[in-house]
């Protein structure tokens, strides 16, 4: 989701909004293409997997993956979900198209033969101060680069896998939470954030309602679903892609990062305020996912939405059923950063009462990302959706 090690994407987005660069840029959401017919594409058996998204799908832009590292094989590491999906089709490895030796400050291309375009920290709506759609942090840039690298159209044996939105809703939650504190500058930042997708009249009409800040956020996420779909459609189906698997957005309030925020709200404002915040965020995500599912239906048999939200929530609710022993804490030491969070280091210092290998049944590596076991479960969600779509 966020860029590994620092998780500074969300504050960076809010700082950009504080500068006022996005104020008045609203109205970017609604789909205007739902009535256009989609071109058909003859599908051959899957022979190539192309990936776009955030850190969940990033196989090494910064030189490592956002999960536990393999001390014995740091270059290859443990497979993350798109690699597991690809291997189910006999594709032995994915490599990262983009490379960034300085944690996202600059980017180069590793190899034009690489088909994983995902970059940790990516957003559906990347702000202009982050170079907007000209940056690999933009999902649109990733997908347009991918199709251009393929000569402007897709092959019959291609499977495109896309995940995004987790960083967008986390940044929205941060902006909303800060605005609730009552600072005029924080409220201005929140309104500017909303203006990335909403018009001035939409913002005015929603924020004037009871619980208006959350109502506006819900509308923002609905519009964001349109932007997500329009971006995917324009760069995949409209370019002849035969198969597109899209992940919906999981309930991020179940991550350690959001659990901590919710706990802080409960301490400062009481349990009712914490419960309301969680309910608000969940309603925004549910609205996004429902709209995405409706929009994606126009892709017919060429599109499947993998129910990440539903299955992730089930795994957190009933961990033992999925071979999990801890779904609330992060396995990696908070200050370590992913490069230092190796299997060997974790085995050498297990929590009290646990034996080496303990982390293999924990869901979260850090406060926002899965362990290798979490990725196995996510890959299962995607693979099952692909199988149900008849793409095997």
GROMACS .gro file of C-alpha atoms in nm:
model
  392
    1UNK     CA    1   0.000   0.000   0.000
    2UNK     CA    2   0.234   0.274   0.121
    3UNK     CA    3   0.597   0.307   0.014
    4UNK     CA    4   0.801   0.071   0.230
    5UNK     CA    5   1.010   0.189   0.526
    6UNK     CA    6   0.880   0.541   0.570
    7UNK     CA    7   0.503   0.542   0.514
    8UNK     CA    8   0.540   0.914   0.443
    9UNK     CA    9   0.311   0.910   0.141
   10UNK     CA   10   0.005   1.014   0.336
   11UNK     CA   11   0.165   1.314   0.514
   12UNK     CA   12   0.323   1.413   0.182
   13UNK     CA   13  -0.016   1.416   0.015
   14UNK     CA   14  -0.162   1.629   0.292
   15UNK     CA   15   0.133   1.867   0.280
   16UNK     CA   16   0.074   1.911  -0.092
   17UNK     CA   17  -0.286   1.998  -0.021
   18UNK     CA   18  -0.179   2.246   0.244
   19UNK     CA   19   0.009   2.433  -0.027
   20UNK     CA   20  -0.325   2.482  -0.201
   21UNK     CA   21  -0.217   2.324  -0.527
   22UNK     CA   22  -0.528   2.107  -0.556
   23UNK     CA   23  -0.795   2.353  -0.450
   24UNK     CA   24  -1.051   2.396  -0.723
   25UNK     CA   25  -0.941   2.088  -0.917
   26UNK     CA   26  -1.262   1.898  -0.846
   27UNK     CA   27  -1.503   1.719  -1.070
   28UNK     CA   28  -1.250   1.464  -1.188
   29UNK     CA   29  -1.443   1.154  -1.090
   30UNK     CA   30  -1.755   1.064  -1.285
   31UNK     CA   31  -1.734   0.809  -1.561
   32UNK     CA   32  -1.837   0.931  -1.905
   33UNK     CA   33  -1.772   0.607  -2.092
   34UNK     CA   34  -2.018   0.356  -1.948
   35UNK     CA   35  -2.232   0.352  -2.261
   36UNK     CA   36  -1.945   0.296  -2.506
   37UNK     CA   37  -1.915  -0.060  -2.639
   38UNK     CA   38  -1.605  -0.252  -2.543
   39UNK     CA   39  -1.394  -0.404  -2.820
   40UNK     CA   40  -1.366  -0.782  -2.814
   41UNK     CA   41  -1.039  -0.970  -2.787
   42UNK     CA   42  -0.972  -1.334  -2.866
   43UNK     CA   43  -0.820  -1.489  -2.557
   44UNK     CA   44  -0.540  -1.742  -2.581
   45UNK     CA   45  -0.426  -1.933  -2.271
   46UNK     CA   46  -0.256  -1.706  -2.020
   47UNK     CA   47   0.112  -1.677  -2.109
   48UNK     CA   48   0.198  -1.341  -1.950
   49UNK     CA   49   0.094  -1.159  -1.633
   50UNK     CA   50   0.116  -0.779  -1.627
   51UNK     CA   51   0.078  -0.602  -1.293
   52UNK     CA   52   0.000  -0.245  -1.186
   53UNK     CA   53  -0.062  -0.122  -0.834
   54UNK     CA   54   0.090  -0.030  -0.499
   55UNK     CA   55   0.323  -0.200  -0.251
   56UNK     CA   56   0.103  -0.508  -0.230
   57UNK     CA   57   0.212  -0.586  -0.586
   58UNK     CA   58   0.556  -0.419  -0.599
   59UNK     CA   59   0.819  -0.690  -0.647
   60UNK     CA   60   1.123  -0.470  -0.588
   61UNK     CA   61   1.115  -0.109  -0.706
   62UNK     CA   62   1.318  -0.003  -0.401
   63UNK     CA   63   1.523  -0.321  -0.391
   64UNK     CA   64   1.297  -0.519  -0.158
   65UNK     CA   65   0.934  -0.617  -0.106
   66UNK     CA   66   0.696  -0.480   0.157
   67UNK     CA   67   0.698  -0.798   0.363
   68UNK     CA   68   0.939  -1.018   0.558
   69UNK     CA   69   1.270  -1.058   0.373
   70UNK     CA   70   1.453  -1.383   0.303
   71UNK     CA   71   1.802  -1.376   0.457
   72UNK     CA   72   1.909  -1.671   0.245
   73UNK     CA   73   1.791  -1.517  -0.082
   74UNK     CA   74   1.740  -1.142  -0.036
   75UNK     CA   75   1.730  -1.066  -0.409
   76UNK     CA   76   1.439  -1.300  -0.479
   77UNK     CA   77   1.275  -1.292  -0.136
   78UNK     CA   78   0.944  -1.448  -0.048
   79UNK     CA   79   0.684  -1.442  -0.326
   80UNK     CA   80   0.411  -1.181  -0.297
   81UNK     CA   81   0.061  -1.227  -0.433
   82UNK     CA   82   0.112  -1.139  -0.805
   83UNK     CA   83   0.413  -1.371  -0.819
   84UNK     CA   84   0.205  -1.653  -0.673
   85UNK     CA   85  -0.072  -1.580  -0.924
   86UNK     CA   86   0.180  -1.581  -1.210
   87UNK     CA   87   0.335  -1.906  -1.090
   88UNK     CA   88  -0.008  -2.071  -1.102
   89UNK     CA   89   0.010  -2.019  -1.479
   90UNK     CA   90   0.364  -2.157  -1.501
   91UNK     CA   91   0.527  -1.814  -1.512
   92UNK     CA   92   0.831  -1.852  -1.291
   93UNK     CA   93   0.907  -1.493  -1.199
   94UNK     CA   94   0.803  -1.131  -1.229
   95UNK     CA   95   1.048  -0.843  -1.231
   96UNK     CA   96   0.990  -0.478  -1.151
   97UNK     CA   97   0.974  -0.242  -1.450
   98UNK     CA   98   1.055   0.065  -1.242
   99UNK     CA   99   1.354   0.099  -1.012
  100UNK     CA  100   1.414   0.363  -0.746
  101UNK     CA  101   1.740   0.354  -0.551
  102UNK     CA  102   1.640   0.655  -0.340
  103UNK     CA  103   1.301   0.550  -0.204
  104UNK     CA  104   1.086   0.712  -0.472
  105UNK     CA  105   1.275   1.036  -0.530
  106UNK     CA  106   1.382   0.929  -0.878
  107UNK     CA  107   1.292   0.638  -1.103
  108UNK     CA  108   1.464   0.446  -1.378
  109UNK     CA  109   1.356   0.150  -1.592
  110UNK     CA  110   1.513  -0.182  -1.500
  111UNK     CA  111   1.422  -0.375  -1.814
  112UNK     CA  112   1.166  -0.332  -2.088
  113UNK     CA  113   1.094  -0.705  -2.053
  114UNK     CA  114   0.972  -0.668  -1.695
  115UNK     CA  115   0.595  -0.677  -1.655
  116UNK     CA  116   0.537  -0.569  -1.293
  117UNK     CA  117   0.475  -0.194  -1.307
  118UNK     CA  118   0.354  -0.163  -0.947
  119UNK     CA  119   0.523   0.093  -0.721
  120UNK     CA  120   0.485   0.113  -0.343
  121UNK     CA  121   0.305   0.428  -0.239
  122UNK     CA  122   0.097   0.450  -0.556
  123UNK     CA  123  -0.237   0.626  -0.567
  124UNK     CA  124  -0.535   0.630  -0.801
  125UNK     CA  125  -0.521   1.009  -0.776
  126UNK     CA  126  -0.160   1.120  -0.743
  127UNK     CA  127  -0.128   1.493  -0.658
  128UNK     CA  128   0.051   1.736  -0.892
  129UNK     CA  129   0.322   1.798  -0.634
  130UNK     CA  130   0.401   1.426  -0.666
  131UNK     CA  131   0.421   1.480  -1.046
  132UNK     CA  132   0.060   1.374  -1.092
  133UNK     CA  133   0.007   1.136  -1.381
  134UNK     CA  134   0.369   1.176  -1.491
  135UNK     CA  135   0.496   0.974  -1.195
  136UNK     CA  136   0.518   0.598  -1.138
  137UNK     CA  137   0.330   0.675  -0.814
  138UNK     CA  138   0.027   0.725  -1.041
  139UNK     CA  139  -0.171   0.414  -1.133
  140UNK     CA  140  -0.261   0.582  -1.461
  141UNK     CA  141   0.107   0.630  -1.543
  142UNK     CA  142   0.182   0.267  -1.462
  143UNK     CA  143  -0.093   0.135  -1.687
  144UNK     CA  144  -0.025   0.373  -1.975
  145UNK     CA  145   0.346   0.288  -1.957
  146UNK     CA  146   0.259  -0.082  -1.957
  147UNK     CA  147   0.042  -0.065  -2.267
  148UNK     CA  148   0.288   0.162  -2.447
  149UNK     CA  149   0.569  -0.082  -2.367
  150UNK     CA  150   0.357  -0.344  -2.539
  151UNK     CA  151   0.320  -0.140  -2.858
  152UNK     CA  152  -0.013   0.019  -2.768
  153UNK     CA  153  -0.229  -0.292  -2.743
  154UNK     CA  154  -0.253  -0.617  -2.552
  155UNK     CA  155  -0.195  -0.978  -2.656
  156UNK     CA  156  -0.443  -1.262  -2.643
  157UNK     CA  157  -0.241  -1.442  -2.376
  158UNK     CA  158  -0.222  -1.148  -2.138
  159UNK     CA  159  -0.366  -1.128  -1.787
  160UNK     CA  160  -0.356  -0.780  -1.633
  161UNK     CA  161  -0.377  -0.765  -1.252
  162UNK     CA  162  -0.449  -0.431  -1.083
  163UNK     CA  163  -0.467  -0.325  -0.720
  164UNK     CA  164  -0.495   0.030  -0.586
  165UNK     CA  165  -0.705   0.245  -0.355
  166UNK     CA  166  -0.566   0.145  -0.016
  167UNK     CA  167  -0.334   0.445  -0.006
  168UNK     CA  168  -0.611   0.674  -0.132
  169UNK     CA  169  -0.855   0.580   0.144
  170UNK     CA  170  -0.581   0.591   0.409
  171UNK     CA  171  -0.486   0.943   0.300
  172UNK     CA  172  -0.854   1.041   0.301
  173UNK     CA  173  -0.893   0.902   0.654
  174UNK     CA  174  -0.588   1.099   0.768
  175UNK     CA  175  -0.721   1.423   0.621
  176UNK     CA  176  -1.068   1.366   0.766
  177UNK     CA  177  -0.930   1.281   1.108
  178UNK     CA  178  -0.710   1.591   1.116
  179UNK     CA  179  -0.999   1.812   1.006
  180UNK     CA  180  -1.209   1.680   1.293
  181UNK     CA  181  -0.957   1.836   1.533
  182UNK     CA  182  -1.103   2.175   1.437
  183UNK     CA  183  -0.796   2.357   1.306
  184UNK     CA  184  -0.885   2.595   1.023
  185UNK     CA  185  -0.578   2.492   0.827
  186UNK     CA  186  -0.657   2.121   0.869
  187UNK     CA  187  -1.013   2.182   0.754
  188UNK     CA  188  -0.882   2.369   0.450
  189UNK     CA  189  -0.652   2.076   0.372
  190UNK     CA  190  -0.947   1.838   0.393
  191UNK     CA  191  -1.158   2.050   0.158
  192UNK     CA  192  -0.867   2.065  -0.084
  193UNK     CA  193  -0.833   1.688  -0.064
  194UNK     CA  194  -1.200   1.646  -0.150
  195UNK     CA  195  -1.155   1.882  -0.445
  196UNK     CA  196  -0.938   1.621  -0.614
  197UNK     CA  197  -1.258   1.439  -0.708
  198UNK     CA  198  -1.554   1.656  -0.609
  199UNK     CA  199  -1.686   1.983  -0.749
  200UNK     CA  200  -1.734   2.288  -0.529
  201UNK     CA  201  -2.109   2.235  -0.528
  202UNK     CA  202  -2.071   1.868  -0.428
  203UNK     CA  203  -1.842   1.966  -0.142
  204UNK     CA  204  -2.075   2.241  -0.026
  205UNK     CA  205  -2.390   2.030  -0.039
  206UNK     CA  206  -2.237   1.732   0.144
  207UNK     CA  207  -2.036   1.910   0.412
  208UNK     CA  208  -2.341   2.111   0.514
  209UNK     CA  209  -2.523   1.793   0.616
  210UNK     CA  210  -2.513   1.620   0.953
  211UNK     CA  211  -2.186   1.426   0.972
  212UNK     CA  212  -2.112   1.613   0.651
  213UNK     CA  213  -1.739   1.553   0.650
  214UNK     CA  214  -1.797   1.179   0.634
  215UNK     CA  215  -2.079   1.215   0.380
  216UNK     CA  216  -1.840   1.409   0.156
  217UNK     CA  217  -1.574   1.142   0.202
  218UNK     CA  218  -1.823   0.875   0.097
  219UNK     CA  219  -1.907   1.067  -0.220
  220UNK     CA  220  -1.535   1.116  -0.281
  221UNK     CA  221  -1.479   0.740  -0.268
  222UNK     CA  222  -1.769   0.676  -0.503
  223UNK     CA  223  -1.621   0.920  -0.754
  224UNK     CA  224  -1.280   0.762  -0.698
  225UNK     CA  225  -1.425   0.426  -0.804
  226UNK     CA  226  -1.522   0.588  -1.134
  227UNK     CA  227  -1.172   0.729  -1.176
  228UNK     CA  228  -1.024   0.387  -1.096
  229UNK     CA  229  -1.246   0.213  -1.347
  230UNK     CA  230  -1.198   0.474  -1.618
  231UNK     CA  231  -0.822   0.450  -1.577
  232UNK     CA  232  -0.825   0.072  -1.595
  233UNK     CA  233  -1.069   0.053  -1.884
  234UNK     CA  234  -0.889   0.310  -2.101
  235UNK     CA  235  -0.557   0.131  -2.066
  236UNK     CA  236  -0.672  -0.231  -2.075
  237UNK     CA  237  -1.010  -0.318  -2.226
  238UNK     CA  238  -1.007  -0.031  -2.474
  239UNK     CA  239  -0.664  -0.153  -2.586
  240UNK     CA  240  -0.780  -0.511  -2.641
  241UNK     CA  241  -0.693  -0.673  -2.309
  242UNK     CA  242  -0.857  -1.016  -2.292
  243UNK     CA  243  -0.852  -1.053  -1.910
  244UNK     CA  244  -0.834  -0.798  -1.630
  245UNK     CA  245  -0.840  -0.894  -1.262
  246UNK     CA  246  -0.906  -0.602  -1.027
  247UNK     CA  247  -0.875  -0.615  -0.650
  248UNK     CA  248  -1.126  -0.420  -0.447
  249UNK     CA  249  -1.015  -0.225  -0.138
  250UNK     CA  250  -0.989  -0.409   0.194
  251UNK     CA  251  -1.113  -0.281   0.528
  252UNK     CA  252  -0.801  -0.091   0.633
  253UNK     CA  253  -0.949  -0.029   0.980
  254UNK     CA  254  -0.842  -0.387   1.056
  255UNK     CA  255  -0.474  -0.310   0.998
  256UNK     CA  256  -0.247  -0.236   1.296
  257UNK     CA  257  -0.195   0.118   1.163
  258UNK     CA  258  -0.565   0.205   1.175
  259UNK     CA  259  -0.622   0.006   1.494
  260UNK     CA  260  -0.370   0.236   1.660
  261UNK     CA  261  -0.544   0.546   1.527
  262UNK     CA  262  -0.882   0.416   1.643
  263UNK     CA  263  -0.734   0.341   1.984
  264UNK     CA  264  -0.593   0.692   2.007
  265UNK     CA  265  -0.934   0.837   1.924
  266UNK     CA  266  -1.092   0.624   2.196
  267UNK     CA  267  -0.838   0.751   2.449
  268UNK     CA  268  -0.877   1.116   2.352
  269UNK     CA  269  -1.248   1.135   2.267
  270UNK     CA  270  -1.412   0.821   2.399
  271UNK     CA  271  -1.519   0.486   2.257
  272UNK     CA  272  -1.822   0.627   2.076
  273UNK     CA  273  -1.605   0.861   1.869
  274UNK     CA  274  -1.367   0.576   1.786
  275UNK     CA  275  -1.653   0.350   1.683
  276UNK     CA  276  -1.800   0.625   1.466
  277UNK     CA  277  -1.466   0.688   1.293
  278UNK     CA  278  -1.426   0.320   1.212
  279UNK     CA  279  -1.784   0.299   1.086
  280UNK     CA  280  -1.727   0.602   0.864
  281UNK     CA  281  -1.414   0.460   0.704
  282UNK     CA  282  -1.582   0.127   0.651
  283UNK     CA  283  -1.880   0.292   0.484
  284UNK     CA  284  -1.650   0.480   0.244
  285UNK     CA  285  -1.476   0.156   0.147
  286UNK     CA  286  -1.805  -0.029   0.105
  287UNK     CA  287  -1.934   0.246  -0.123
  288UNK     CA  288  -1.618   0.237  -0.333
  289UNK     CA  289  -1.628  -0.140  -0.369
  290UNK     CA  290  -1.998  -0.148  -0.457
  291UNK     CA  291  -1.952   0.117  -0.724
  292UNK     CA  292  -1.644  -0.055  -0.863
  293UNK     CA  293  -1.829  -0.386  -0.890
  294UNK     CA  294  -2.116  -0.218  -1.076
  295UNK     CA  295  -1.883  -0.039  -1.317
  296UNK     CA  296  -1.666  -0.343  -1.381
  297UNK     CA  297  -1.970  -0.543  -1.489
  298UNK     CA  298  -1.961  -0.357  -1.820
  299UNK     CA  299  -1.641  -0.546  -1.897
  300UNK     CA  300  -1.839  -0.867  -1.908
  301UNK     CA  301  -1.639  -1.190  -1.913
  302UNK     CA  302  -1.314  -0.999  -1.963
  303UNK     CA  303  -1.314  -0.851  -1.613
  304UNK     CA  304  -1.327  -0.998  -1.266
  305UNK     CA  305  -1.323  -0.815  -0.933
  306UNK     CA  306  -1.140  -1.019  -0.670
  307UNK     CA  307  -1.320  -0.982  -0.333
  308UNK     CA  308  -1.016  -0.880  -0.129
  309UNK     CA  309  -1.230  -0.688   0.122
  310UNK     CA  310  -1.466  -0.977   0.194
  311UNK     CA  311  -1.200  -1.244   0.227
  312UNK     CA  312  -0.950  -1.028   0.419
  313UNK     CA  313  -1.223  -0.943   0.670
  314UNK     CA  314  -1.309  -1.313   0.705
  315UNK     CA  315  -0.945  -1.401   0.767
  316UNK     CA  316  -0.912  -1.138   1.040
  317UNK     CA  317  -1.242  -1.247   1.199
  318UNK     CA  318  -1.156  -1.621   1.202
  319UNK     CA  319  -0.778  -1.646   1.191
  320UNK     CA  320  -0.746  -2.009   1.295
  321UNK     CA  321  -0.952  -2.118   0.995
  322UNK     CA  322  -0.681  -1.973   0.771
  323UNK     CA  323  -0.376  -2.097   0.959
  324UNK     CA  324  -0.319  -1.766   1.137
  325UNK     CA  325  -0.230  -1.710   1.501
  326UNK     CA  326  -0.202  -1.330   1.513
  327UNK     CA  327  -0.401  -1.079   1.306
  328UNK     CA  328  -0.361  -0.764   1.514
  329UNK     CA  329   0.013  -0.705   1.557
  330UNK     CA  330   0.306  -0.641   1.323
  331UNK     CA  331   0.579  -0.904   1.309
  332UNK     CA  332   0.855  -0.663   1.206
  333UNK     CA  333   1.007  -0.437   1.474
  334UNK     CA  334   0.858  -0.087   1.422
  335UNK     CA  335   1.194   0.087   1.378
  336UNK     CA  336   1.361  -0.181   1.168
  337UNK     CA  337   1.229  -0.108   0.820
  338UNK     CA  338   1.172  -0.384   0.568
  339UNK     CA  339   1.536  -0.444   0.462
  340UNK     CA  340   1.623  -0.533   0.823
  341UNK     CA  341   1.309  -0.738   0.880
  342UNK     CA  342   1.448  -1.075   0.775
  343UNK     CA  343   1.327  -1.422   0.859
  344UNK     CA  344   1.660  -1.487   1.032
  345UNK     CA  345   1.628  -1.177   1.251
  346UNK     CA  346   1.271  -1.266   1.348
  347UNK     CA  347   1.366  -1.627   1.424
  348UNK     CA  348   1.655  -1.510   1.639
  349UNK     CA  349   1.430  -1.295   1.859
  350UNK     CA  350   1.085  -1.452   1.889
  351UNK     CA  351   0.825  -1.293   2.116
  352UNK     CA  352   0.805  -1.448   2.465
  353UNK     CA  353   0.669  -1.799   2.456
  354UNK     CA  354   0.705  -1.839   2.078
  355UNK     CA  355   0.950  -2.049   1.878
  356UNK     CA  356   1.144  -1.969   1.559
  357UNK     CA  357   0.907  -1.956   1.264
  358UNK     CA  358   0.641  -1.781   1.472
  359UNK     CA  359   0.599  -1.504   1.212
  360UNK     CA  360   0.485  -1.753   0.949
  361UNK     CA  361   0.137  -1.758   1.101
  362UNK     CA  362   0.105  -1.384   1.162
  363UNK     CA  363  -0.090  -1.183   0.908
  364UNK     CA  364   0.088  -0.846   0.921
  365UNK     CA  365   0.455  -0.782   0.856
  366UNK     CA  366   0.439  -0.413   0.950
  367UNK     CA  367   0.138  -0.201   1.040
  368UNK     CA  368  -0.004  -0.196   0.687
  369UNK     CA  369   0.133  -0.490   0.486
  370UNK     CA  370   0.096  -0.870   0.484
  371UNK     CA  371   0.351  -1.132   0.577
  372UNK     CA  372   0.432  -1.403   0.322
  373UNK     CA  373   0.137  -1.598   0.467
  374UNK     CA  374  -0.087  -1.295   0.414
  375UNK     CA  375   0.026  -1.282   0.053
  376UNK     CA  376  -0.052  -1.652   0.009
  377UNK     CA  377  -0.405  -1.584   0.128
  378UNK     CA  378  -0.441  -1.282  -0.100
  379UNK     CA  379  -0.311  -1.481  -0.395
  380UNK     CA  380  -0.573  -1.743  -0.316
  381UNK     CA  381  -0.843  -1.476  -0.333
  382UNK     CA  382  -0.722  -1.363  -0.675
  383UNK     CA  383  -0.666  -1.713  -0.810
  384UNK     CA  384  -1.013  -1.825  -0.700
  385UNK     CA  385  -1.168  -1.525  -0.875
  386UNK     CA  386  -0.971  -1.606  -1.190
  387UNK     CA  387  -1.084  -1.969  -1.178
  388UNK     CA  388  -1.448  -1.865  -1.132
  389UNK     CA  389  -1.411  -1.641  -1.436
  390UNK     CA  390  -1.310  -1.947  -1.641
  391UNK     CA  391  -0.964  -1.817  -1.732
  392UNK     CA  392  -0.786  -2.146  -1.663
   0.00000   0.00000   0.00000
